[in-house]
């Protein structure tokens, strides 16, 4: 009987010990799993790196671009004054093709919008001014990228032809065909020997405010963006019923308290290190959304230009160009643009930062600080939609 009791005790101790080992191992696995999962920011970072979330430029996530700040007194642009109805702007000297475009994506065919270009020419130093009509050259005659004859500059719509005016004229008047008189200008361009400037309305794909609004409506960047976010938030301790609500609340709060300028600056400066160490679920979510939105590679510095007029310009320098955003004194986006630093024969010029700074100071700032067409700053607040534009 004593023998049976001893064997029984050994058996029970064996069973208990086995279960104890299992419990300890299970607890260890849970601890390891918890430690490996890390804070919410790390979980979101891993999801972005393994493709669970859509990230356009993963290698840019860990890069914070260098910031250069310039304070420039707003100087009036000097060149050829171009009058188009009640709107006027100056095409700087040194350019060889000024473009005013009314062409929009979705138009059936590239129609000629400009009817005539008139310019004033003085006969002698003290002679009278004579109004002349610029010479029209068709697209076929001029060729797409052929420069105008020496001593002339093109003024055209970028589609069906161009008008040649002498480079020394001070102003031109652009007459629009009747069918285009009530259509706003969709884009403005100016070509130089080594680069091209394009000036356009703020577009959805480059505007954080509109992009975050599209996340709310489920159409940016993909319709199912909130689904993987919700699954990750659930693993961070947020219930599935509250995950979507949390995403909406976070975006709405940031849109309410941040200006367009602040949204762009913060998304430019967001990086993976900031995300990985976020322990707040809300802040980790917002940082991840900033990285999700950013559609540009961060190759060069970000140049911030502050003008005495209160305007702020952002130049994001890339491999072969620079993206531009223009903001008013209140931080609202009024227009955007792009400088392409390539020759039209296809050879890309890899400009140095000093070349960019010089071009920004002497050409870009005077050009983009002019009054843009009112349609460029139309935000579509009521409908949440913007027209699609084509840059000539």
GROMACS .gro file of C-alpha atoms in nm:
model
  392
    1UNK     CA    1   0.000   0.000   0.000
    2UNK     CA    2   0.287   0.232   0.086
    3UNK     CA    3   0.441   0.138  -0.245
    4UNK     CA    4   0.118   0.230  -0.424
    5UNK     CA    5   0.106   0.565  -0.243
    6UNK     CA    6   0.463   0.643  -0.347
    7UNK     CA    7   0.397   0.559  -0.710
    8UNK     CA    8   0.076   0.766  -0.701
    9UNK     CA    9   0.256   1.065  -0.566
   10UNK     CA   10   0.522   1.038  -0.836
   11UNK     CA   11   0.252   1.012  -1.102
   12UNK     CA   12   0.065   1.315  -0.976
   13UNK     CA   13   0.386   1.516  -0.946
   14UNK     CA   14   0.474   1.417  -1.302
   15UNK     CA   15   0.137   1.527  -1.437
   16UNK     CA   16   0.146   1.851  -1.241
   17UNK     CA   17   0.503   1.919  -1.347
   18UNK     CA   18   0.415   1.859  -1.712
   19UNK     CA   19   0.127   2.101  -1.701
   20UNK     CA   20   0.344   2.353  -1.519
   21UNK     CA   21   0.607   2.331  -1.793
   22UNK     CA   22   0.336   2.376  -2.058
   23UNK     CA   23   0.198   2.680  -1.875
   24UNK     CA   24   0.541   2.837  -1.838
   25UNK     CA   25   0.621   2.779  -2.207
   26UNK     CA   26   0.283   2.921  -2.312
   27UNK     CA   27   0.333   3.225  -2.093
   28UNK     CA   28   0.680   3.267  -2.236
   29UNK     CA   29   0.545   3.252  -2.589
   30UNK     CA   30   0.288   3.518  -2.504
   31UNK     CA   31   0.552   3.740  -2.350
   32UNK     CA   32   0.784   3.694  -2.648
   33UNK     CA   33   0.496   3.762  -2.887
   34UNK     CA   34   0.406   4.077  -2.694
   35UNK     CA   35   0.765   4.196  -2.685
   36UNK     CA   36   0.813   4.123  -3.055
   37UNK     CA   37   0.491   4.302  -3.153
   38UNK     CA   38   0.620   4.617  -2.989
   39UNK     CA   39   0.444   4.953  -2.966
   40UNK     CA   40   0.168   5.051  -3.212
   41UNK     CA   41   0.412   5.251  -3.424
   42UNK     CA   42   0.636   4.949  -3.475
   43UNK     CA   43   0.342   4.732  -3.579
   44UNK     CA   44   0.230   4.991  -3.834
   45UNK     CA   45   0.586   5.027  -3.960
   46UNK     CA   46   0.616   4.651  -4.014
   47UNK     CA   47   0.284   4.649  -4.198
   48UNK     CA   48   0.411   4.918  -4.433
   49UNK     CA   49   0.740   4.740  -4.497
   50UNK     CA   50   0.586   4.397  -4.563
   51UNK     CA   51   0.328   4.536  -4.804
   52UNK     CA   52   0.019   4.510  -4.584
   53UNK     CA   53  -0.021   4.884  -4.628
   54UNK     CA   54   0.041   5.065  -4.956
   55UNK     CA   55   0.361   5.270  -4.945
   56UNK     CA   56   0.470   5.442  -5.268
   57UNK     CA   57   0.837   5.502  -5.181
   58UNK     CA   58   0.955   5.277  -4.898
   59UNK     CA   59   1.315   5.392  -4.922
   60UNK     CA   60   1.196   5.750  -4.858
   61UNK     CA   61   1.034   5.656  -4.527
   62UNK     CA   62   1.362   5.677  -4.337
   63UNK     CA   63   1.475   6.001  -4.502
   64UNK     CA   64   1.411   6.344  -4.357
   65UNK     CA   65   1.507   6.595  -4.627
   66UNK     CA   66   1.740   6.880  -4.540
   67UNK     CA   67   1.559   7.211  -4.499
   68UNK     CA   68   1.687   7.538  -4.646
   69UNK     CA   69   1.509   7.859  -4.549
   70UNK     CA   70   1.525   8.173  -4.763
   71UNK     CA   71   1.374   8.511  -4.679
   72UNK     CA   72   1.324   8.715  -4.995
   73UNK     CA   73   1.170   9.054  -5.045
   74UNK     CA   74   0.898   9.013  -5.304
   75UNK     CA   75   1.029   9.167  -5.624
   76UNK     CA   76   0.802   9.241  -5.917
   77UNK     CA   77   0.867   9.021  -6.217
   78UNK     CA   78   1.024   9.197  -6.513
   79UNK     CA   79   0.960   9.083  -6.867
   80UNK     CA   80   0.670   9.074  -7.110
   81UNK     CA   81   0.338   9.174  -6.955
   82UNK     CA   82   0.069   8.941  -7.087
   83UNK     CA   83  -0.295   9.052  -7.069
   84UNK     CA   84  -0.569   8.790  -7.098
   85UNK     CA   85  -0.909   8.948  -7.044
   86UNK     CA   86  -0.909   9.088  -6.688
   87UNK     CA   87  -0.608   8.878  -6.587
   88UNK     CA   88  -0.245   8.965  -6.649
   89UNK     CA   89   0.094   8.818  -6.564
   90UNK     CA   90   0.457   8.867  -6.660
   91UNK     CA   91   0.664   8.617  -6.855
   92UNK     CA   92   1.024   8.672  -6.735
   93UNK     CA   93   1.297   8.773  -6.976
   94UNK     CA   94   1.514   8.488  -7.096
   95UNK     CA   95   1.229   8.249  -7.170
   96UNK     CA   96   1.143   8.153  -7.526
   97UNK     CA   97   0.791   8.009  -7.500
   98UNK     CA   98   0.505   8.137  -7.286
   99UNK     CA   99   0.207   7.900  -7.266
  100UNK     CA  100  -0.150   7.967  -7.156
  101UNK     CA  101  -0.354   7.649  -7.160
  102UNK     CA  102  -0.728   7.597  -7.152
  103UNK     CA  103  -0.694   7.226  -7.233
  104UNK     CA  104  -0.839   6.991  -6.971
  105UNK     CA  105  -0.806   6.617  -6.935
  106UNK     CA  106  -1.115   6.468  -7.095
  107UNK     CA  107  -1.139   6.718  -7.381
  108UNK     CA  108  -1.209   6.531  -7.702
  109UNK     CA  109  -0.932   6.703  -7.900
  110UNK     CA  110  -0.673   6.979  -7.856
  111UNK     CA  111  -0.859   7.284  -7.985
  112UNK     CA  112  -0.688   7.613  -8.056
  113UNK     CA  113  -0.795   7.852  -7.780
  114UNK     CA  114  -0.603   8.170  -7.868
  115UNK     CA  115  -0.749   8.367  -8.155
  116UNK     CA  116  -0.488   8.644  -8.185
  117UNK     CA  117  -0.192   8.796  -8.002
  118UNK     CA  118  -0.143   9.171  -8.032
  119UNK     CA  119   0.163   9.370  -7.931
  120UNK     CA  120   0.267   9.734  -7.931
  121UNK     CA  121   0.572   9.844  -8.127
  122UNK     CA  122   0.724  10.192  -8.111
  123UNK     CA  123   0.861  10.359  -8.423
  124UNK     CA  124   1.180  10.530  -8.315
  125UNK     CA  125   1.263  10.663  -7.969
  126UNK     CA  126   0.989  10.925  -7.963
  127UNK     CA  127   0.771  10.784  -8.238
  128UNK     CA  128   0.411  10.666  -8.203
  129UNK     CA  129   0.316  10.316  -8.086
  130UNK     CA  130   0.169  10.085  -8.346
  131UNK     CA  131  -0.050   9.790  -8.255
  132UNK     CA  132   0.053   9.484  -8.454
  133UNK     CA  133  -0.074   9.131  -8.484
  134UNK     CA  134   0.173   8.857  -8.399
  135UNK     CA  135   0.266   8.605  -8.666
  136UNK     CA  136   0.090   8.270  -8.626
  137UNK     CA  137   0.278   7.946  -8.677
  138UNK     CA  138   0.097   7.615  -8.680
  139UNK     CA  139   0.210   7.323  -8.470
  140UNK     CA  140   0.337   7.145  -8.783
  141UNK     CA  141   0.538   7.448  -8.897
  142UNK     CA  142   0.698   7.506  -8.558
  143UNK     CA  143   0.753   7.145  -8.453
  144UNK     CA  144   0.696   7.046  -8.091
  145UNK     CA  145   1.029   7.146  -7.943
  146UNK     CA  146   1.189   7.368  -8.206
  147UNK     CA  147   1.284   7.705  -8.061
  148UNK     CA  148   1.153   8.022  -8.226
  149UNK     CA  149   1.370   8.234  -8.455
  150UNK     CA  150   1.630   8.451  -8.282
  151UNK     CA  151   1.485   8.774  -8.148
  152UNK     CA  152   1.134   8.634  -8.099
  153UNK     CA  153   0.938   8.461  -7.826
  154UNK     CA  154   0.635   8.235  -7.863
  155UNK     CA  155   0.303   8.301  -7.696
  156UNK     CA  156   0.060   8.016  -7.743
  157UNK     CA  157  -0.190   7.771  -7.598
  158UNK     CA  158   0.047   7.475  -7.610
  159UNK     CA  159  -0.183   7.276  -7.835
  160UNK     CA  160  -0.247   7.393  -8.190
  161UNK     CA  161   0.004   7.665  -8.258
  162UNK     CA  162   0.196   7.965  -8.135
  163UNK     CA  163   0.230   8.335  -8.208
  164UNK     CA  164   0.570   8.500  -8.248
  165UNK     CA  165   0.639   8.840  -8.095
  166UNK     CA  166   0.968   9.033  -8.072
  167UNK     CA  167   1.154   8.969  -7.746
  168UNK     CA  168   1.193   9.344  -7.678
  169UNK     CA  169   0.817   9.417  -7.657
  170UNK     CA  170   0.691   9.523  -7.316
  171UNK     CA  171   0.339   9.382  -7.332
  172UNK     CA  172   0.108   9.162  -7.536
  173UNK     CA  173  -0.268   9.118  -7.543
  174UNK     CA  174  -0.402   8.766  -7.590
  175UNK     CA  175  -0.744   8.740  -7.754
  176UNK     CA  176  -0.938   8.422  -7.677
  177UNK     CA  177  -1.185   8.247  -7.903
  178UNK     CA  178  -1.546   8.300  -7.784
  179UNK     CA  179  -1.595   7.937  -7.674
  180UNK     CA  180  -1.303   7.971  -7.427
  181UNK     CA  181  -1.386   8.312  -7.278
  182UNK     CA  182  -1.581   8.165  -6.989
  183UNK     CA  183  -1.344   7.876  -6.927
  184UNK     CA  184  -1.072   7.940  -6.666
  185UNK     CA  185  -0.704   7.906  -6.752
  186UNK     CA  186  -0.598   7.553  -6.661
  187UNK     CA  187  -0.219   7.590  -6.671
  188UNK     CA  188   0.058   7.839  -6.740
  189UNK     CA  189   0.402   7.743  -6.869
  190UNK     CA  190   0.729   7.918  -6.942
  191UNK     CA  191   1.021   7.752  -7.123
  192UNK     CA  192   1.385   7.849  -7.076
  193UNK     CA  193   1.701   7.714  -7.241
  194UNK     CA  194   1.771   7.463  -6.962
  195UNK     CA  195   1.442   7.421  -6.778
  196UNK     CA  196   1.066   7.456  -6.800
  197UNK     CA  197   0.825   7.601  -6.544
  198UNK     CA  198   0.465   7.485  -6.512
  199UNK     CA  199   0.207   7.665  -6.296
  200UNK     CA  200  -0.120   7.486  -6.223
  201UNK     CA  201  -0.406   7.462  -5.971
  202UNK     CA  202  -0.352   7.257  -5.659
  203UNK     CA  203  -0.423   6.898  -5.766
  204UNK     CA  204  -0.573   6.618  -5.559
  205UNK     CA  205  -0.279   6.384  -5.587
  206UNK     CA  206  -0.038   6.645  -5.450
  207UNK     CA  207  -0.260   6.806  -5.187
  208UNK     CA  208  -0.256   6.648  -4.837
  209UNK     CA  209  -0.590   6.802  -4.739
  210UNK     CA  210  -0.778   6.658  -5.035
  211UNK     CA  211  -0.592   6.328  -5.006
  212UNK     CA  212  -0.683   6.279  -4.641
  213UNK     CA  213  -1.042   6.365  -4.727
  214UNK     CA  214  -1.035   6.091  -4.988
  215UNK     CA  215  -0.911   5.846  -4.727
  216UNK     CA  216  -1.223   5.934  -4.529
  217UNK     CA  217  -1.438   5.859  -4.833
  218UNK     CA  218  -1.250   5.535  -4.901
  219UNK     CA  219  -1.102   5.620  -5.240
  220UNK     CA  220  -0.738   5.710  -5.157
  221UNK     CA  221  -0.501   5.554  -5.232
  222UNK     CA  222  -0.703   5.233  -5.264
  223UNK     CA  223  -1.059   5.161  -5.165
  224UNK     CA  224  -0.964   4.904  -4.901
  225UNK     CA  225  -0.705   5.118  -4.719
  226UNK     CA  226  -0.902   5.129  -4.394
  227UNK     CA  227  -0.939   4.749  -4.378
  228UNK     CA  228  -0.572   4.664  -4.315
  229UNK     CA  229  -0.545   4.966  -4.086
  230UNK     CA  230  -0.837   4.838  -3.883
  231UNK     CA  231  -0.679   4.492  -3.850
  232UNK     CA  232  -0.353   4.645  -3.726
  233UNK     CA  233  -0.537   4.874  -3.484
  234UNK     CA  234  -0.721   4.570  -3.348
  235UNK     CA  235  -0.387   4.408  -3.267
  236UNK     CA  236  -0.294   4.731  -3.086
  237UNK     CA  237  -0.590   4.695  -2.852
  238UNK     CA  238  -0.854   4.891  -3.047
  239UNK     CA  239  -1.180   4.704  -3.093
  240UNK     CA  240  -1.286   4.636  -3.450
  241UNK     CA  241  -1.602   4.842  -3.398
  242UNK     CA  242  -1.399   5.146  -3.295
  243UNK     CA  243  -1.110   5.116  -3.543
  244UNK     CA  244  -1.282   5.287  -3.838
  245UNK     CA  245  -1.420   5.555  -3.609
  246UNK     CA  246  -1.070   5.617  -3.471
  247UNK     CA  247  -0.929   5.661  -3.823
  248UNK     CA  248  -1.202   5.910  -3.914
  249UNK     CA  249  -1.168   6.103  -3.589
  250UNK     CA  250  -0.790   6.128  -3.618
  251UNK     CA  251  -0.801   6.262  -3.975
  252UNK     CA  252  -1.081   6.508  -3.902
  253UNK     CA  253  -0.904   6.646  -3.596
  254UNK     CA  254  -0.580   6.708  -3.784
  255UNK     CA  255  -0.760   6.862  -4.082
  256UNK     CA  256  -0.944   7.095  -3.845
  257UNK     CA  257  -0.635   7.219  -3.660
  258UNK     CA  258  -0.367   7.220  -3.933
  259UNK     CA  259  -0.342   7.456  -4.230
  260UNK     CA  260  -0.245   7.336  -4.578
  261UNK     CA  261   0.108   7.462  -4.514
  262UNK     CA  262   0.135   7.274  -4.182
  263UNK     CA  263   0.002   6.954  -4.337
  264UNK     CA  264   0.261   6.964  -4.614
  265UNK     CA  265   0.549   7.052  -4.382
  266UNK     CA  266   0.461   6.772  -4.139
  267UNK     CA  267   0.420   6.508  -4.408
  268UNK     CA  268   0.752   6.611  -4.564
  269UNK     CA  269   0.927   6.573  -4.230
  270UNK     CA  270   0.762   6.245  -4.122
  271UNK     CA  271   0.999   5.947  -4.120
  272UNK     CA  272   1.010   5.580  -4.023
  273UNK     CA  273   1.209   5.637  -3.703
  274UNK     CA  274   0.936   5.863  -3.572
  275UNK     CA  275   0.675   5.599  -3.655
  276UNK     CA  276   0.860   5.303  -3.503
  277UNK     CA  277   0.885   5.464  -3.159
  278UNK     CA  278   0.527   5.591  -3.136
  279UNK     CA  279   0.349   5.441  -2.831
  280UNK     CA  280   0.030   5.640  -2.875
  281UNK     CA  281  -0.212   5.459  -3.102
  282UNK     CA  282  -0.357   5.785  -3.237
  283UNK     CA  283  -0.020   5.945  -3.306
  284UNK     CA  284   0.118   5.626  -3.462
  285UNK     CA  285  -0.189   5.610  -3.687
  286UNK     CA  286  -0.148   5.970  -3.800
  287UNK     CA  287   0.225   5.931  -3.868
  288UNK     CA  288   0.151   5.618  -4.072
  289UNK     CA  289  -0.111   5.810  -4.271
  290UNK     CA  290   0.140   6.088  -4.339
  291UNK     CA  291   0.386   5.833  -4.476
  292UNK     CA  292   0.110   5.660  -4.672
  293UNK     CA  293   0.010   5.984  -4.842
  294UNK     CA  294   0.352   6.111  -4.941
  295UNK     CA  295   0.390   6.038  -5.314
  296UNK     CA  296   0.726   6.203  -5.377
  297UNK     CA  297   1.078   6.067  -5.351
  298UNK     CA  298   1.285   6.274  -5.110
  299UNK     CA  299   1.606   6.315  -5.310
  300UNK     CA  300   1.712   6.672  -5.245
  301UNK     CA  301   1.657   6.946  -4.992
  302UNK     CA  302   1.330   7.123  -4.923
  303UNK     CA  303   1.365   7.498  -4.982
  304UNK     CA  304   1.123   7.718  -4.787
  305UNK     CA  305   1.090   8.072  -4.921
  306UNK     CA  306   0.925   8.336  -4.702
  307UNK     CA  307   0.824   8.661  -4.872
  308UNK     CA  308   0.751   8.997  -4.712
  309UNK     CA  309   0.401   8.978  -4.859
  310UNK     CA  310   0.325   8.689  -4.623
  311UNK     CA  311   0.341   8.426  -4.897
  312UNK     CA  312   0.532   8.103  -4.839
  313UNK     CA  313   0.671   7.879  -5.112
  314UNK     CA  314   0.793   7.524  -5.083
  315UNK     CA  315   1.038   7.384  -5.339
  316UNK     CA  316   1.090   7.009  -5.311
  317UNK     CA  317   1.401   6.934  -5.517
  318UNK     CA  318   1.402   6.595  -5.688
  319UNK     CA  319   1.637   6.419  -5.931
  320UNK     CA  320   1.547   6.616  -6.241
  321UNK     CA  321   1.312   6.885  -6.118
  322UNK     CA  322   1.145   7.060  -5.829
  323UNK     CA  323   0.786   7.047  -5.708
  324UNK     CA  324   0.644   7.382  -5.594
  325UNK     CA  325   0.360   7.478  -5.360
  326UNK     CA  326   0.248   7.837  -5.302
  327UNK     CA  327   0.065   7.938  -4.981
  328UNK     CA  328  -0.098   8.264  -4.876
  329UNK     CA  329  -0.038   8.440  -4.545
  330UNK     CA  330  -0.300   8.222  -4.374
  331UNK     CA  331  -0.127   7.900  -4.483
  332UNK     CA  332  -0.381   7.813  -4.751
  333UNK     CA  333  -0.259   7.655  -5.076
  334UNK     CA  334  -0.320   7.888  -5.370
  335UNK     CA  335  -0.137   7.710  -5.653
  336UNK     CA  336   0.141   7.468  -5.732
  337UNK     CA  337   0.395   7.411  -6.003
  338UNK     CA  338   0.696   7.223  -6.127
  339UNK     CA  339   1.037   7.307  -6.268
  340UNK     CA  340   1.178   7.048  -6.507
  341UNK     CA  341   1.554   7.071  -6.543
  342UNK     CA  342   1.597   6.890  -6.871
  343UNK     CA  343   1.686   6.979  -7.226
  344UNK     CA  344   1.422   6.900  -7.482
  345UNK     CA  345   1.657   6.663  -7.662
  346UNK     CA  346   1.617   6.419  -7.372
  347UNK     CA  347   1.944   6.486  -7.186
  348UNK     CA  348   1.879   6.529  -6.816
  349UNK     CA  349   2.079   6.794  -6.636
  350UNK     CA  350   2.166   6.692  -6.280
  351UNK     CA  351   2.171   7.034  -6.126
  352UNK     CA  352   2.361   7.115  -5.809
  353UNK     CA  353   2.190   7.273  -5.511
  354UNK     CA  354   2.360   7.606  -5.583
  355UNK     CA  355   2.211   7.608  -5.934
  356UNK     CA  356   1.868   7.537  -5.790
  357UNK     CA  357   1.896   7.812  -5.530
  358UNK     CA  358   2.004   8.062  -5.796
  359UNK     CA  359   1.716   7.965  -6.026
  360UNK     CA  360   1.467   7.980  -5.740
  361UNK     CA  361   1.580   8.327  -5.633
  362UNK     CA  362   1.612   8.489  -5.974
  363UNK     CA  363   1.338   8.325  -6.182
  364UNK     CA  364   1.099   8.099  -5.992
  365UNK     CA  365   1.012   8.325  -5.698
  366UNK     CA  366   0.932   8.634  -5.912
  367UNK     CA  367   0.724   8.416  -6.146
  368UNK     CA  368   0.524   8.211  -5.892
  369UNK     CA  369   0.472   8.501  -5.650
  370UNK     CA  370   0.251   8.677  -5.908
  371UNK     CA  371  -0.123   8.677  -5.869
  372UNK     CA  372  -0.243   8.337  -5.992
  373UNK     CA  373  -0.576   8.295  -6.172
  374UNK     CA  374  -0.855   8.265  -5.916
  375UNK     CA  375  -0.939   7.918  -6.046
  376UNK     CA  376  -0.598   7.791  -5.932
  377UNK     CA  377  -0.692   7.829  -5.565
  378UNK     CA  378  -1.043   7.683  -5.600
  379UNK     CA  379  -1.059   7.421  -5.328
  380UNK     CA  380  -1.396   7.263  -5.409
  381UNK     CA  381  -1.494   7.267  -5.041
  382UNK     CA  382  -1.862   7.204  -5.110
  383UNK     CA  383  -1.833   6.914  -5.349
  384UNK     CA  384  -1.495   6.778  -5.241
  385UNK     CA  385  -1.404   6.753  -5.609
  386UNK     CA  386  -1.162   6.934  -5.834
  387UNK     CA  387  -1.136   6.945  -6.209
  388UNK     CA  388  -0.864   6.742  -6.375
  389UNK     CA  389  -0.599   6.954  -6.542
  390UNK     CA  390  -0.345   6.892  -6.810
  391UNK     CA  391  -0.005   7.060  -6.794
  392UNK     CA  392   0.116   7.159  -7.143
   0.00000   0.00000   0.00000
